[in-house]
Amino acid sequence: MADAALVLTGSPSLAPLLARGALLSPFKRPAPDAEFPRTRLVLPGLRVDLARLAAYERVCGFPTGEDALPLTYPHVLGFPLAMRLMSGRDFPLPLLGLVHTSITVTRHRGMPATGAYELAVRVEGLAAHRRGTEATVVTEVREGGDVVWESSSTYLARHGTPRPAGAPGAPGAPGEDVRKPLPAVAEWRLAEDVGRRYAAASGDRNPIHLHPLTARLFGFPRAIAHGMWTLARCLAAHGTPDSCRVGAAFKAPVLLPGTVTYAAEDGRFELRDGDERVHVAGDVYPA
């Protein structure tokens, strides 16, 4: 059965959604077989706020003033719709503590910043993960009826779960992706306010990114960078063709302030710390 579509008249405000999700989080009971919202949220006639786009480009390292959306920017446009779904009573995973673990993005052609677009976001399903339950959220952007950009993001709610032998991520499990470190390209010193600057540009004001005091409430010694900022910063350095596919995994948090190494070779890239721990790893290849 096709998902029911709910057409919105405007982009939802993130602040009340964050508050609602936080209040409901203690009452959630995550499980891979739980029911989840089947509604597909649609926002037609969307136009980009160029001033906000310029702020995003500056904090992520993209060139400013070009009539082209950075590859990662449609995720920012779709995030309020995703938050509306994930903060609702019928979404079984708690919003507080939810971790963005991976994203796959396909851009079919260049996207003018002055274009008009239709956004659609839906929860595709839930799956068992070795550390809990993972939800997949799909975002599509259409222009003139054609899908020009689409993504699939996974979000993990951590909770106790059985770990059968041979499960993905278990020691010696088949399919474990072990790759040699990429050659270093640049060292980046990240300021303490990167999380607040990205939050102002993107609207994602999760408290773990804003200040050491609020980050400590969730078990982090300092504020951590947004995963999507780390990906955007890597792609700004790497470059992407108009038609491409990007896959990235968020492996470890980046503490702020801090120093990280950007490494890349051919279509691969990664961000790692001085101990060679990888924070984000991904690939770029033609669509």
JSON list of C-alpha atoms in Angstrom, two decimals, residues 31-205:
[
{"chain": "A", "resi": 31, "resn": "ALA", "atom": "CA", "xyz": [12.22, -2.04, 18.73]},
{"chain": "A", "resi": 32, "resn": "PRO", "atom": "CA", "xyz": [12.84, -3.09, 15.12]},
{"chain": "A", "resi": 33, "resn": "ASP", "atom": "CA", "xyz": [9.33, -4.53, 14.81]},
{"chain": "A", "resi": 34, "resn": "ALA", "atom": "CA", "xyz": [7.57, -1.43, 16.19]},
{"chain": "A", "resi": 35, "resn": "GLU", "atom": "CA", "xyz": [5.00, 0.47, 14.16]},
{"chain": "A", "resi": 36, "resn": "PHE", "atom": "CA", "xyz": [6.25, 3.68, 12.54]},
{"chain": "A", "resi": 37, "resn": "PRO", "atom": "CA", "xyz": [4.57, 6.61, 10.73]},
{"chain": "A", "resi": 38, "resn": "ARG", "atom": "CA", "xyz": [3.60, 5.80, 7.14]},
{"chain": "A", "resi": 39, "resn": "THR", "atom": "CA", "xyz": [2.79, 9.36, 6.16]},
{"chain": "A", "resi": 40, "resn": "ARG", "atom": "CA", "xyz": [4.79, 10.96, 3.35]},
{"chain": "A", "resi": 41, "resn": "LEU", "atom": "CA", "xyz": [5.24, 14.68, 4.00]},
{"chain": "A", "resi": 42, "resn": "VAL", "atom": "CA", "xyz": [5.28, 16.87, 0.86]},
{"chain": "A", "resi": 43, "resn": "LEU", "atom": "CA", "xyz": [6.26, 20.54, 0.63]},
{"chain": "A", "resi": 44, "resn": "PRO", "atom": "CA", "xyz": [5.69, 22.03, -2.84]},
{"chain": "A", "resi": 45, "resn": "GLY", "atom": "CA", "xyz": [6.88, 25.36, -4.21]},
{"chain": "A", "resi": 46, "resn": "LEU", "atom": "CA", "xyz": [9.94, 25.61, -1.99]},
{"chain": "A", "resi": 47, "resn": "ARG", "atom": "CA", "xyz": [12.40, 28.42, -2.69]},
{"chain": "A", "resi": 48, "resn": "VAL", "atom": "CA", "xyz": [15.79, 28.75, -1.06]},
{"chain": "A", "resi": 49, "resn": "ASP", "atom": "CA", "xyz": [16.58, 31.61, 1.33]},
{"chain": "A", "resi": 50, "resn": "LEU", "atom": "CA", "xyz": [19.77, 32.89, -0.32]},
{"chain": "A", "resi": 51, "resn": "ALA", "atom": "CA", "xyz": [21.08, 34.67, 2.79]},
{"chain": "A", "resi": 52, "resn": "ARG", "atom": "CA", "xyz": [20.75, 31.51, 4.85]},
{"chain": "A", "resi": 53, "resn": "LEU", "atom": "CA", "xyz": [22.35, 29.51, 2.03]},
{"chain": "A", "resi": 54, "resn": "ALA", "atom": "CA", "xyz": [25.34, 31.89, 2.03]},
{"chain": "A", "resi": 55, "resn": "ALA", "atom": "CA", "xyz": [25.77, 31.41, 5.80]},
{"chain": "A", "resi": 56, "resn": "TYR", "atom": "CA", "xyz": [25.71, 27.63, 5.26]},
{"chain": "A", "resi": 57, "resn": "GLU", "atom": "CA", "xyz": [28.28, 27.86, 2.47]},
{"chain": "A", "resi": 58, "resn": "ARG", "atom": "CA", "xyz": [30.62, 29.96, 4.61]},
{"chain": "A", "resi": 59, "resn": "VAL", "atom": "CA", "xyz": [30.56, 27.65, 7.65]},
{"chain": "A", "resi": 60, "resn": "CYS", "atom": "CA", "xyz": [30.99, 24.52, 5.49]},
{"chain": "A", "resi": 61, "resn": "GLY", "atom": "CA", "xyz": [33.70, 25.90, 3.17]},
{"chain": "A", "resi": 62, "resn": "PHE", "atom": "CA", "xyz": [31.71, 25.98, -0.09]},
{"chain": "A", "resi": 63, "resn": "PRO", "atom": "CA", "xyz": [32.14, 28.88, -2.54]},
{"chain": "A", "resi": 64, "resn": "THR", "atom": "CA", "xyz": [29.54, 31.59, -1.97]},
{"chain": "A", "resi": 65, "resn": "GLY", "atom": "CA", "xyz": [27.48, 33.49, -4.50]},
{"chain": "A", "resi": 66, "resn": "GLU", "atom": "CA", "xyz": [27.17, 30.73, -7.11]},
{"chain": "A", "resi": 67, "resn": "ASP", "atom": "CA", "xyz": [23.75, 29.86, -8.50]},
{"chain": "A", "resi": 68, "resn": "ALA", "atom": "CA", "xyz": [24.10, 26.22, -7.48]},
{"chain": "A", "resi": 69, "resn": "LEU", "atom": "CA", "xyz": [23.12, 24.38, -4.33]},
{"chain": "A", "resi": 70, "resn": "PRO", "atom": "CA", "xyz": [25.91, 22.47, -2.55]},
{"chain": "A", "resi": 71, "resn": "LEU", "atom": "CA", "xyz": [25.33, 18.72, -2.66]},
{"chain": "A", "resi": 72, "resn": "THR", "atom": "CA", "xyz": [24.45, 18.54, 1.05]},
{"chain": "A", "resi": 73, "resn": "TYR", "atom": "CA", "xyz": [22.12, 21.54, 1.22]},
{"chain": "A", "resi": 74, "resn": "PRO", "atom": "CA", "xyz": [18.89, 19.72, 0.26]},
{"chain": "A", "resi": 75, "resn": "HIS", "atom": "CA", "xyz": [19.37, 17.69, 3.45]},
{"chain": "A", "resi": 76, "resn": "VAL", "atom": "CA", "xyz": [19.05, 20.97, 5.38]},
{"chain": "A", "resi": 77, "resn": "LEU", "atom": "CA", "xyz": [15.87, 21.82, 3.45]},
{"chain": "A", "resi": 78, "resn": "GLY", "atom": "CA", "xyz": [14.34, 18.43, 4.20]},
{"chain": "A", "resi": 79, "resn": "PHE", "atom": "CA", "xyz": [15.44, 18.24, 7.84]},
{"chain": "A", "resi": 80, "resn": "PRO", "atom": "CA", "xyz": [12.38, 20.06, 9.30]},
{"chain": "A", "resi": 81, "resn": "LEU", "atom": "CA", "xyz": [10.08, 17.57, 7.57]},
{"chain": "A", "resi": 82, "resn": "ALA", "atom": "CA", "xyz": [12.14, 14.65, 8.87]},
{"chain": "A", "resi": 83, "resn": "MET", "atom": "CA", "xyz": [12.00, 16.18, 12.36]},
{"chain": "A", "resi": 84, "resn": "ARG", "atom": "CA", "xyz": [8.23, 16.48, 12.17]},
{"chain": "A", "resi": 85, "resn": "LEU", "atom": "CA", "xyz": [8.04, 12.73, 11.54]},
{"chain": "A", "resi": 86, "resn": "MET", "atom": "CA", "xyz": [10.69, 11.73, 14.10]},
{"chain": "A", "resi": 87, "resn": "SER", "atom": "CA", "xyz": [9.32, 13.94, 16.89]},
{"chain": "A", "resi": 88, "resn": "GLY", "atom": "CA", "xyz": [5.78, 12.58, 16.62]},
{"chain": "A", "resi": 89, "resn": "ARG", "atom": "CA", "xyz": [4.02, 10.25, 19.03]},
{"chain": "A", "resi": 90, "resn": "ASP", "atom": "CA", "xyz": [3.82, 7.53, 16.36]},
{"chain": "A", "resi": 91, "resn": "PHE", "atom": "CA", "xyz": [7.60, 7.44, 15.78]},
{"chain": "A", "resi": 92, "resn": "PRO", "atom": "CA", "xyz": [8.93, 4.70, 18.09]},
{"chain": "A", "resi": 93, "resn": "LEU", "atom": "CA", "xyz": [12.52, 5.88, 18.57]},
{"chain": "A", "resi": 94, "resn": "PRO", "atom": "CA", "xyz": [13.37, 8.57, 21.16]},
{"chain": "A", "resi": 95, "resn": "LEU", "atom": "CA", "xyz": [14.56, 11.78, 19.55]},
{"chain": "A", "resi": 96, "resn": "LEU", "atom": "CA", "xyz": [16.96, 12.49, 22.43]},
{"chain": "A", "resi": 97, "resn": "GLY", "atom": "CA", "xyz": [20.13, 10.50, 21.87]},
{"chain": "A", "resi": 98, "resn": "LEU", "atom": "CA", "xyz": [19.25, 9.56, 18.28]},
{"chain": "A", "resi": 99, "resn": "VAL", "atom": "CA", "xyz": [22.50, 9.23, 16.29]},
{"chain": "A", "resi": 100, "resn": "HIS", "atom": "CA", "xyz": [22.84, 9.92, 12.55]},
{"chain": "A", "resi": 101, "resn": "THR", "atom": "CA", "xyz": [24.95, 6.94, 11.44]},
{"chain": "A", "resi": 102, "resn": "SER", "atom": "CA", "xyz": [25.03, 7.12, 7.63]},
{"chain": "A", "resi": 103, "resn": "ILE", "atom": "CA", "xyz": [23.73, 8.86, 4.55]},
{"chain": "A", "resi": 104, "resn": "THR", "atom": "CA", "xyz": [23.62, 8.09, 0.84]},
{"chain": "A", "resi": 105, "resn": "VAL", "atom": "CA", "xyz": [22.95, 10.99, -1.54]},
{"chain": "A", "resi": 106, "resn": "THR", "atom": "CA", "xyz": [22.29, 10.90, -5.28]},
{"chain": "A", "resi": 107, "resn": "ARG", "atom": "CA", "xyz": [22.15, 14.12, -7.29]},
{"chain": "A", "resi": 108, "resn": "HIS", "atom": "CA", "xyz": [20.92, 13.62, -10.83]},
{"chain": "A", "resi": 109, "resn": "ARG", "atom": "CA", "xyz": [21.77, 17.09, -12.11]},
{"chain": "A", "resi": 110, "resn": "GLY", "atom": "CA", "xyz": [22.92, 20.49, -10.91]},
{"chain": "A", "resi": 111, "resn": "MET", "atom": "CA", "xyz": [20.38, 22.39, -8.83]},
{"chain": "A", "resi": 112, "resn": "PRO", "atom": "CA", "xyz": [20.10, 26.17, -9.24]},
{"chain": "A", "resi": 113, "resn": "ALA", "atom": "CA", "xyz": [19.87, 28.06, -5.96]},
{"chain": "A", "resi": 114, "resn": "THR", "atom": "CA", "xyz": [17.09, 30.19, -7.49]},
{"chain": "A", "resi": 115, "resn": "GLY", "atom": "CA", "xyz": [14.96, 27.21, -8.53]},
{"chain": "A", "resi": 116, "resn": "ALA", "atom": "CA", "xyz": [11.60, 26.09, -7.16]},
{"chain": "A", "resi": 117, "resn": "TYR", "atom": "CA", "xyz": [11.47, 22.59, -5.70]},
{"chain": "A", "resi": 118, "resn": "GLU", "atom": "CA", "xyz": [9.13, 20.04, -4.17]},
{"chain": "A", "resi": 119, "resn": "LEU", "atom": "CA", "xyz": [10.35, 18.20, -1.07]},
{"chain": "A", "resi": 120, "resn": "ALA", "atom": "CA", "xyz": [9.07, 14.82, 0.06]},
{"chain": "A", "resi": 121, "resn": "VAL", "atom": "CA", "xyz": [10.18, 12.97, 3.22]},
{"chain": "A", "resi": 122, "resn": "ARG", "atom": "CA", "xyz": [9.12, 9.60, 4.60]},
{"chain": "A", "resi": 123, "resn": "VAL", "atom": "CA", "xyz": [10.26, 6.97, 7.10]},
{"chain": "A", "resi": 124, "resn": "GLU", "atom": "CA", "xyz": [11.11, 3.94, 4.99]},
{"chain": "A", "resi": 125, "resn": "GLY", "atom": "CA", "xyz": [11.42, 1.42, 7.83]},
{"chain": "A", "resi": 126, "resn": "LEU", "atom": "CA", "xyz": [13.09, 0.13, 10.97]},
{"chain": "A", "resi": 127, "resn": "ALA", "atom": "CA", "xyz": [15.84, -2.48, 11.29]},
{"chain": "A", "resi": 128, "resn": "ALA", "atom": "CA", "xyz": [17.71, -4.25, 14.04]},
{"chain": "A", "resi": 129, "resn": "HIS", "atom": "CA", "xyz": [21.23, -2.97, 14.69]},
{"chain": "A", "resi": 130, "resn": "ARG", "atom": "CA", "xyz": [23.91, -4.50, 16.89]},
{"chain": "A", "resi": 131, "resn": "ARG", "atom": "CA", "xyz": [23.53, -1.52, 19.24]},
{"chain": "A", "resi": 132, "resn": "GLY", "atom": "CA", "xyz": [19.77, -1.02, 19.08]},
{"chain": "A", "resi": 133, "resn": "THR", "atom": "CA", "xyz": [17.24, -0.05, 16.42]},
{"chain": "A", "resi": 134, "resn": "GLU", "atom": "CA", "xyz": [17.89, 1.95, 13.28]},
{"chain": "A", "resi": 135, "resn": "ALA", "atom": "CA", "xyz": [15.37, 4.00, 11.28]},
{"chain": "A", "resi": 136, "resn": "THR", "atom": "CA", "xyz": [15.80, 4.87, 7.60]},
{"chain": "A", "resi": 137, "resn": "VAL", "atom": "CA", "xyz": [14.51, 8.25, 6.45]},
{"chain": "A", "resi": 138, "resn": "VAL", "atom": "CA", "xyz": [14.23, 9.00, 2.72]},
{"chain": "A", "resi": 139, "resn": "THR", "atom": "CA", "xyz": [14.19, 12.51, 1.26]},
{"chain": "A", "resi": 140, "resn": "GLU", "atom": "CA", "xyz": [13.41, 13.36, -2.37]},
{"chain": "A", "resi": 141, "resn": "VAL", "atom": "CA", "xyz": [13.64, 16.71, -4.16]},
{"chain": "A", "resi": 142, "resn": "ARG", "atom": "CA", "xyz": [11.77, 17.24, -7.41]},
{"chain": "A", "resi": 143, "resn": "GLU", "atom": "CA", "xyz": [12.04, 20.00, -10.00]},
{"chain": "A", "resi": 144, "resn": "GLY", "atom": "CA", "xyz": [9.45, 20.12, -12.74]},
{"chain": "A", "resi": 145, "resn": "GLY", "atom": "CA", "xyz": [8.19, 16.69, -11.74]},
{"chain": "A", "resi": 146, "resn": "ASP", "atom": "CA", "xyz": [11.60, 15.01, -12.01]},
{"chain": "A", "resi": 147, "resn": "VAL", "atom": "CA", "xyz": [13.58, 13.71, -9.03]},
{"chain": "A", "resi": 148, "resn": "VAL", "atom": "CA", "xyz": [16.80, 15.74, -9.06]},
{"chain": "A", "resi": 149, "resn": "TRP", "atom": "CA", "xyz": [18.14, 14.81, -5.59]},
{"chain": "A", "resi": 150, "resn": "GLU", "atom": "CA", "xyz": [17.45, 11.97, -3.18]},
{"chain": "A", "resi": 151, "resn": "SER", "atom": "CA", "xyz": [18.93, 10.68, 0.03]},
{"chain": "A", "resi": 152, "resn": "SER", "atom": "CA", "xyz": [18.62, 7.84, 2.50]},
{"chain": "A", "resi": 153, "resn": "SER", "atom": "CA", "xyz": [19.71, 8.48, 6.10]},
{"chain": "A", "resi": 154, "resn": "THR", "atom": "CA", "xyz": [19.95, 6.03, 8.97]},
{"chain": "A", "resi": 155, "resn": "TYR", "atom": "CA", "xyz": [19.38, 7.10, 12.58]},
{"chain": "A", "resi": 156, "resn": "LEU", "atom": "CA", "xyz": [20.25, 4.83, 15.51]},
{"chain": "A", "resi": 157, "resn": "ALA", "atom": "CA", "xyz": [18.50, 4.58, 18.86]},
{"chain": "A", "resi": 158, "resn": "ARG", "atom": "CA", "xyz": [20.89, 2.76, 21.19]},
{"chain": "A", "resi": 159, "resn": "HIS", "atom": "CA", "xyz": [19.46, 0.17, 23.56]},
{"chain": "A", "resi": 160, "resn": "GLY", "atom": "CA", "xyz": [20.23, -3.31, 24.80]},
{"chain": "A", "resi": 161, "resn": "THR", "atom": "CA", "xyz": [19.83, -6.03, 22.20]},
{"chain": "A", "resi": 162, "resn": "PRO", "atom": "CA", "xyz": [20.98, -9.63, 21.66]},
{"chain": "A", "resi": 163, "resn": "ARG", "atom": "CA", "xyz": [24.04, -9.91, 19.45]},
{"chain": "A", "resi": 164, "resn": "PRO", "atom": "CA", "xyz": [23.99, -13.17, 17.53]},
{"chain": "A", "resi": 165, "resn": "ALA", "atom": "CA", "xyz": [27.23, -14.67, 16.25]},
{"chain": "A", "resi": 166, "resn": "GLY", "atom": "CA", "xyz": [28.12, -13.41, 12.80]},
{"chain": "A", "resi": 167, "resn": "ALA", "atom": "CA", "xyz": [25.99, -10.28, 13.10]},
{"chain": "A", "resi": 168, "resn": "PRO", "atom": "CA", "xyz": [27.23, -7.23, 11.16]},
{"chain": "A", "resi": 169, "resn": "GLY", "atom": "CA", "xyz": [29.95, -5.52, 13.16]},
{"chain": "A", "resi": 170, "resn": "ALA", "atom": "CA", "xyz": [30.71, -8.57, 15.31]},
{"chain": "A", "resi": 171, "resn": "PRO", "atom": "CA", "xyz": [34.38, -9.58, 15.43]},
{"chain": "A", "resi": 172, "resn": "GLY", "atom": "CA", "xyz": [35.22, -11.60, 12.37]},
{"chain": "A", "resi": 173, "resn": "ALA", "atom": "CA", "xyz": [31.81, -11.04, 10.81]},
{"chain": "A", "resi": 174, "resn": "PRO", "atom": "CA", "xyz": [31.75, -11.37, 7.02]},
{"chain": "A", "resi": 175, "resn": "GLY", "atom": "CA", "xyz": [31.47, -8.12, 5.09]},
{"chain": "A", "resi": 176, "resn": "GLU", "atom": "CA", "xyz": [33.34, -5.99, 7.63]},
{"chain": "A", "resi": 177, "resn": "ASP", "atom": "CA", "xyz": [34.78, -3.07, 5.64]},
{"chain": "A", "resi": 178, "resn": "VAL", "atom": "CA", "xyz": [38.44, -2.60, 6.60]},
{"chain": "A", "resi": 179, "resn": "ARG", "atom": "CA", "xyz": [40.38, -0.20, 4.37]},
{"chain": "A", "resi": 180, "resn": "LYS", "atom": "CA", "xyz": [43.85, 1.29, 4.59]},
{"chain": "A", "resi": 181, "resn": "PRO", "atom": "CA", "xyz": [44.07, 4.94, 5.76]},
{"chain": "A", "resi": 182, "resn": "LEU", "atom": "CA", "xyz": [43.95, 7.48, 2.95]},
{"chain": "A", "resi": 183, "resn": "PRO", "atom": "CA", "xyz": [46.83, 9.91, 2.36]},
{"chain": "A", "resi": 184, "resn": "ALA", "atom": "CA", "xyz": [46.54, 13.14, 4.34]},
{"chain": "A", "resi": 185, "resn": "VAL", "atom": "CA", "xyz": [45.63, 16.26, 2.36]},
{"chain": "A", "resi": 186, "resn": "ALA", "atom": "CA", "xyz": [45.11, 18.96, 5.01]},
{"chain": "A", "resi": 187, "resn": "GLU", "atom": "CA", "xyz": [44.89, 19.56, 8.74]},
{"chain": "A", "resi": 188, "resn": "TRP", "atom": "CA", "xyz": [41.92, 21.55, 9.96]},
{"chain": "A", "resi": 189, "resn": "ARG", "atom": "CA", "xyz": [41.73, 23.38, 13.29]},
{"chain": "A", "resi": 190, "resn": "LEU", "atom": "CA", "xyz": [38.08, 23.52, 14.31]},
{"chain": "A", "resi": 191, "resn": "ALA", "atom": "CA", "xyz": [36.87, 26.42, 16.44]},
{"chain": "A", "resi": 192, "resn": "GLU", "atom": "CA", "xyz": [34.73, 25.95, 19.53]},
{"chain": "A", "resi": 193, "resn": "ASP", "atom": "CA", "xyz": [31.78, 27.76, 17.89]},
{"chain": "A", "resi": 194, "resn": "VAL", "atom": "CA", "xyz": [31.51, 25.61, 14.73]},
{"chain": "A", "resi": 195, "resn": "GLY", "atom": "CA", "xyz": [28.45, 23.82, 16.13]},
{"chain": "A", "resi": 196, "resn": "ARG", "atom": "CA", "xyz": [26.65, 27.07, 16.92]},
{"chain": "A", "resi": 197, "resn": "ARG", "atom": "CA", "xyz": [27.50, 28.57, 13.51]},
{"chain": "A", "resi": 198, "resn": "TYR", "atom": "CA", "xyz": [26.27, 25.47, 11.69]},
{"chain": "A", "resi": 199, "resn": "ALA", "atom": "CA", "xyz": [23.14, 25.38, 13.87]},
{"chain": "A", "resi": 200, "resn": "ALA", "atom": "CA", "xyz": [22.34, 29.00, 12.95]},
{"chain": "A", "resi": 201, "resn": "ALA", "atom": "CA", "xyz": [22.69, 28.20, 9.23]},
{"chain": "A", "resi": 202, "resn": "SER", "atom": "CA", "xyz": [20.97, 24.82, 9.24]},
{"chain": "A", "resi": 203, "resn": "GLY", "atom": "CA", "xyz": [18.42, 25.12, 12.04]},
{"chain": "A", "resi": 204, "resn": "ASP", "atom": "CA", "xyz": [19.69, 21.93, 13.72]},
{"chain": "A", "resi": 205, "resn": "ARG", "atom": "CA", "xyz": [20.07, 23.13, 17.32]}
]
